[in-house]
Short mmCIF file of N, CA, C and O in Angstrom, two decimals:
data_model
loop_
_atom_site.label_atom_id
_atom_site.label_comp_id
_atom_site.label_asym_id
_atom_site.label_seq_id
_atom_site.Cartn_x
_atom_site.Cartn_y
_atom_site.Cartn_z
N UNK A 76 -19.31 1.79 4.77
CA UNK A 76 -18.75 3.12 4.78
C UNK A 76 -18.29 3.47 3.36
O UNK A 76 -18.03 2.50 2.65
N UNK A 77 -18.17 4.55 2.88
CA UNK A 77 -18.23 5.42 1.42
C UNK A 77 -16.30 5.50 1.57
O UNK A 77 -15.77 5.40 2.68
N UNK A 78 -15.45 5.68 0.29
CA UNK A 78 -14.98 5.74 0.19
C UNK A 78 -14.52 7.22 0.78
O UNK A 78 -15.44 8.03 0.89
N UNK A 79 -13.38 7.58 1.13
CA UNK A 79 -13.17 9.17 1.59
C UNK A 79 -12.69 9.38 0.29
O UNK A 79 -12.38 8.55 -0.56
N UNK A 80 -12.66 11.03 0.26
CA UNK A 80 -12.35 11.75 -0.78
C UNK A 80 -11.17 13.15 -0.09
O UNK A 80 -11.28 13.81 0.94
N UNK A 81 -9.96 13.22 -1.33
CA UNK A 81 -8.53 13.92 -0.76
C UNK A 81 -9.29 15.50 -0.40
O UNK A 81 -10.13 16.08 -1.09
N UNK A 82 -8.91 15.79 0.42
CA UNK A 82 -9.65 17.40 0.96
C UNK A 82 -8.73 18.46 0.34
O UNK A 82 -7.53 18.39 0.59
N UNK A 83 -9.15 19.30 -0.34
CA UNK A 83 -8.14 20.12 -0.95
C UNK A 83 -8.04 21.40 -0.21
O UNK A 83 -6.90 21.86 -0.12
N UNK A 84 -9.43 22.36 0.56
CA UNK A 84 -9.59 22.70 1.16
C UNK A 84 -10.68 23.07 2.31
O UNK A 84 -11.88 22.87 2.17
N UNK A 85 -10.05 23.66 3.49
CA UNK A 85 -11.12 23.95 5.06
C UNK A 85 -11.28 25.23 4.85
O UNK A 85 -10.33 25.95 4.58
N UNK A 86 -13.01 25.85 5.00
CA UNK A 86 -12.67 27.00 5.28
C UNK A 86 -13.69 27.08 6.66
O UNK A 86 -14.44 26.14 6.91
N UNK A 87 -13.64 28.25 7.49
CA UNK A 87 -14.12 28.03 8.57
C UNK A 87 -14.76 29.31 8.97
O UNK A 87 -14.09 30.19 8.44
N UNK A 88 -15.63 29.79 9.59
CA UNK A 88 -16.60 31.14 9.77
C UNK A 88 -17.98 31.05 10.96
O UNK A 88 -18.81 30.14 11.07
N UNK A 89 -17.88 32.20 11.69
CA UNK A 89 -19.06 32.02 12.68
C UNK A 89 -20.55 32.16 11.91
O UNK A 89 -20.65 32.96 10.98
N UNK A 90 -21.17 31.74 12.14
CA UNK A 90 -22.06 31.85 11.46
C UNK A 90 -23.10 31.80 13.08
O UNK A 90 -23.22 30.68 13.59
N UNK A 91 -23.79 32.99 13.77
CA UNK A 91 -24.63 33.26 14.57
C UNK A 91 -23.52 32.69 16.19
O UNK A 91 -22.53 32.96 16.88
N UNK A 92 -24.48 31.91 16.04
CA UNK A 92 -23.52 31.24 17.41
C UNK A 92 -22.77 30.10 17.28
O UNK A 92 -22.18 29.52 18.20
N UNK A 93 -22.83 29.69 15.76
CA UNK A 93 -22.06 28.35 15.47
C UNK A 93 -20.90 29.01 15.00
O UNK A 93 -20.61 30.20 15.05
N UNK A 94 -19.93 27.51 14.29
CA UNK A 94 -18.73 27.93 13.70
C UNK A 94 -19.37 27.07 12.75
O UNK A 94 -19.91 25.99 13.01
N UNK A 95 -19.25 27.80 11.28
CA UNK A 95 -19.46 26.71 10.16
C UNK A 95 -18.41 26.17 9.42
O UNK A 95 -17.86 27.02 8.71
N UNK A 96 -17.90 24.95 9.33
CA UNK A 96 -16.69 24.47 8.21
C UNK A 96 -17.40 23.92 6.98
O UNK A 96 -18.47 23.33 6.86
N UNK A 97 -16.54 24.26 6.17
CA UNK A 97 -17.14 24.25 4.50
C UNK A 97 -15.55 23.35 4.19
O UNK A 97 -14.39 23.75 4.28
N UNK A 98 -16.09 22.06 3.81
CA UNK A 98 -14.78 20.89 3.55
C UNK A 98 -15.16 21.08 2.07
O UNK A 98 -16.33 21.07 1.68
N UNK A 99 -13.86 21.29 1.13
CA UNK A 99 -13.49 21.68 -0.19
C UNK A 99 -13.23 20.16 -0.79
O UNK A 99 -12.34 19.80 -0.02
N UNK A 100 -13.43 19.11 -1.62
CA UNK A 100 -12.71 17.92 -2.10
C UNK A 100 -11.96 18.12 -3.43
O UNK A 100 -12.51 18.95 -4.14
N UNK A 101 -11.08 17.69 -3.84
CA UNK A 101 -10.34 17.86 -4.84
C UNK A 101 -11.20 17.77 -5.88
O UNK A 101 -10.93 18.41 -6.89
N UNK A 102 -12.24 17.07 -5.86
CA UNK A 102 -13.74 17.02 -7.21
C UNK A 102 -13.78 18.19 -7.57
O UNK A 102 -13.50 18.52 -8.73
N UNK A 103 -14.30 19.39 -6.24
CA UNK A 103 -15.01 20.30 -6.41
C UNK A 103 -16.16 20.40 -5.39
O UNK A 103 -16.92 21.37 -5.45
N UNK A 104 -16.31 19.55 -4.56
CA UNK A 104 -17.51 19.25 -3.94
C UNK A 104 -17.35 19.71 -2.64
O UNK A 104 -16.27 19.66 -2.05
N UNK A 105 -18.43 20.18 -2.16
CA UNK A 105 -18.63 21.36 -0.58
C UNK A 105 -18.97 20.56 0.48
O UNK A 105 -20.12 20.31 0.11
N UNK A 106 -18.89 20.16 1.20
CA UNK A 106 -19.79 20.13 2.29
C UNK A 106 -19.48 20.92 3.77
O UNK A 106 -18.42 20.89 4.39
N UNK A 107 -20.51 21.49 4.07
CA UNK A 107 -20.76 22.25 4.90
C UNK A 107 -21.32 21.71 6.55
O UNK A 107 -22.21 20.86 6.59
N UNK A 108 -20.80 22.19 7.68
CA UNK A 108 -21.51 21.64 8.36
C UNK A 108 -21.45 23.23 10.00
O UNK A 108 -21.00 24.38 10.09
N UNK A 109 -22.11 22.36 10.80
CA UNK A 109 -22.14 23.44 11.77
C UNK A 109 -22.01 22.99 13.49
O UNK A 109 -22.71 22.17 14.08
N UNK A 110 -21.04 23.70 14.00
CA UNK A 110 -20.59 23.05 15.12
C UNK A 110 -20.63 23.79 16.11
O UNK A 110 -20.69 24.97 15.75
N UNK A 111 -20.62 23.58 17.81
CA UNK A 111 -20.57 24.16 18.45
C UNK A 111 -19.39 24.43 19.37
O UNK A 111 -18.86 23.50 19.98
N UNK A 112 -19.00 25.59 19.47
CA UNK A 112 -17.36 25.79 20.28
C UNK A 112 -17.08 24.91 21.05
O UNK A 112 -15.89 24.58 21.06
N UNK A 113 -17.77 24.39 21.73
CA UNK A 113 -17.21 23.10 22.14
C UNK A 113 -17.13 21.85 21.16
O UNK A 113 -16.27 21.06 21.54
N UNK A 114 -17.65 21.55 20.23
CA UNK A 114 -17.45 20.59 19.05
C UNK A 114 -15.79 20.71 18.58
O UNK A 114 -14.87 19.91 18.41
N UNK A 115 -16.02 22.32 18.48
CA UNK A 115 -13.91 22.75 17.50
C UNK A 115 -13.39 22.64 18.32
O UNK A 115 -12.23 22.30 18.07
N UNK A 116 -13.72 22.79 19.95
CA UNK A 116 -12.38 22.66 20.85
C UNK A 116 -12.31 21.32 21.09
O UNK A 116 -11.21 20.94 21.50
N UNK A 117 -13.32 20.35 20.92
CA UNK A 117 -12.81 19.21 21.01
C UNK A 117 -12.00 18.68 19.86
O UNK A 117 -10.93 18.12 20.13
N UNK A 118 -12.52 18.83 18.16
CA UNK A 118 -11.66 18.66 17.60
C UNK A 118 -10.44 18.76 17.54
O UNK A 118 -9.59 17.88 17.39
N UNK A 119 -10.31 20.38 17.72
CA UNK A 119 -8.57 20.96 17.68
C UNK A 119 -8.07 19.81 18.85
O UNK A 119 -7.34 18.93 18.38
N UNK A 120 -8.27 19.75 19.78
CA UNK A 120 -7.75 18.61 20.74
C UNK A 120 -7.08 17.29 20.38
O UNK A 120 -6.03 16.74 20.72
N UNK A 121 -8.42 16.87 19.28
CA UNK A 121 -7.80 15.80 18.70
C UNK A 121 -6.71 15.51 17.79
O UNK A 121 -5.83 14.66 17.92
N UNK A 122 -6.92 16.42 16.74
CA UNK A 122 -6.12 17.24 15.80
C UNK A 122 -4.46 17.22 15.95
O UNK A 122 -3.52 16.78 15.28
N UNK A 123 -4.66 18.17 17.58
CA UNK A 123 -3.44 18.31 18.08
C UNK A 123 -2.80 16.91 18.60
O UNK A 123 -1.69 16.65 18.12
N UNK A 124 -3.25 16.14 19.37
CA UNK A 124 -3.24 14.79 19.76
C UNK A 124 -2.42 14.08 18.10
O UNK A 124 -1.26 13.71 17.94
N UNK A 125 -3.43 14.11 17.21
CA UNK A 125 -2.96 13.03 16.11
C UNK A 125 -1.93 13.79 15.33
O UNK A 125 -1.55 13.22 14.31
N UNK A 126 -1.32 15.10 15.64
CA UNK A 126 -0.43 15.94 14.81
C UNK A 126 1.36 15.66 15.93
O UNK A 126 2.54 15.70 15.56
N UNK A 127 0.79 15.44 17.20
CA UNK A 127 1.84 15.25 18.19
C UNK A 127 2.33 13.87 18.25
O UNK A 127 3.40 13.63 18.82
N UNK A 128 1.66 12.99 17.74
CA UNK A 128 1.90 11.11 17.65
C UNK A 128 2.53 10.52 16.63
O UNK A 128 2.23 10.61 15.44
N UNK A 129 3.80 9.67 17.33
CA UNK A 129 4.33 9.21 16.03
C UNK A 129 2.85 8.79 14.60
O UNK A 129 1.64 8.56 14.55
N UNK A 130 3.88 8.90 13.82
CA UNK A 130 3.06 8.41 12.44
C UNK A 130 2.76 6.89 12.60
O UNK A 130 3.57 6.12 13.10
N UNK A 131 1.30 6.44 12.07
CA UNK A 131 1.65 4.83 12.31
C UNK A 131 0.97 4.26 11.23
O UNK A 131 -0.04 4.75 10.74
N UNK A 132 1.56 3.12 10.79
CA UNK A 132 1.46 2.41 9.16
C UNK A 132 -0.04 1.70 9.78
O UNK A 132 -0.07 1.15 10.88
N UNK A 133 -0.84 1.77 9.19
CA UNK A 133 -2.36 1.55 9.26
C UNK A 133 -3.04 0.80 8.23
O UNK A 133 -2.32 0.19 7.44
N UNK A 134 -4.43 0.72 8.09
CA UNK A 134 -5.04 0.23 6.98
C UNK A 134 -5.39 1.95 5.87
O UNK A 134 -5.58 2.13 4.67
N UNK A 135 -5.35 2.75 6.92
CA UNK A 135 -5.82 4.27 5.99
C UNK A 135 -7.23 4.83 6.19
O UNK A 135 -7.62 5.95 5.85
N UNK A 136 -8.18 3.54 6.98
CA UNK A 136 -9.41 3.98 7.28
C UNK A 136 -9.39 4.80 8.60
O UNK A 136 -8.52 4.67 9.46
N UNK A 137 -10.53 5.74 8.67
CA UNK A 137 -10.38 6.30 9.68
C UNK A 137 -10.84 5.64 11.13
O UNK A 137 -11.16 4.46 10.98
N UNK A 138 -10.93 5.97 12.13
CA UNK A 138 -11.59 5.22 12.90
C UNK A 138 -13.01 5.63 13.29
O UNK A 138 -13.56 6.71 13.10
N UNK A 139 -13.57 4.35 13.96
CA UNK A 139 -15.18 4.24 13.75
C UNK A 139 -15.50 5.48 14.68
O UNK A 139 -14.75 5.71 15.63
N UNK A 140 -16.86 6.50 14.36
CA UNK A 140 -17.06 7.42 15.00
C UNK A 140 -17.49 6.93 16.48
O UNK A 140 -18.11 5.87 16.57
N UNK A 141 -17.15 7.73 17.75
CA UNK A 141 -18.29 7.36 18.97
C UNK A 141 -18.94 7.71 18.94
O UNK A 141 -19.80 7.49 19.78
#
């Protein structure tokens, strides 16, 4: 796995029937991707989940995708 890089900014927009997020890195660097309303409502879910949970001292990696 690649090192992560600090996100400076999200921006987010429909684009047809998707939602597209454009991830900003403190470099300068874009990446873009494209999801389906059910993709963001699952995110925000999670989001909300890991924003509602105590904080917990970790290694800092994220966890492995399913």
């Amino acid at each position: 796995m690649t090192a992560g890089n600090k996100l400076a900014r999200i921006l987010a927009t429909r684009t047809g029937e998707a939602i597209e997020l454009a991830f900003v890195t403190e470099d300068g660097r874009t990446t873009r991707v494209l999801a389906s309303d059910d993709q963001i409502d699952r995110l925000v879910d999670e989001l909300e989940d890991i924003l509602n949970s105590p904080a917990e001292t970790g290694s800092g990696e994220p966890p492995a995708a399913a």
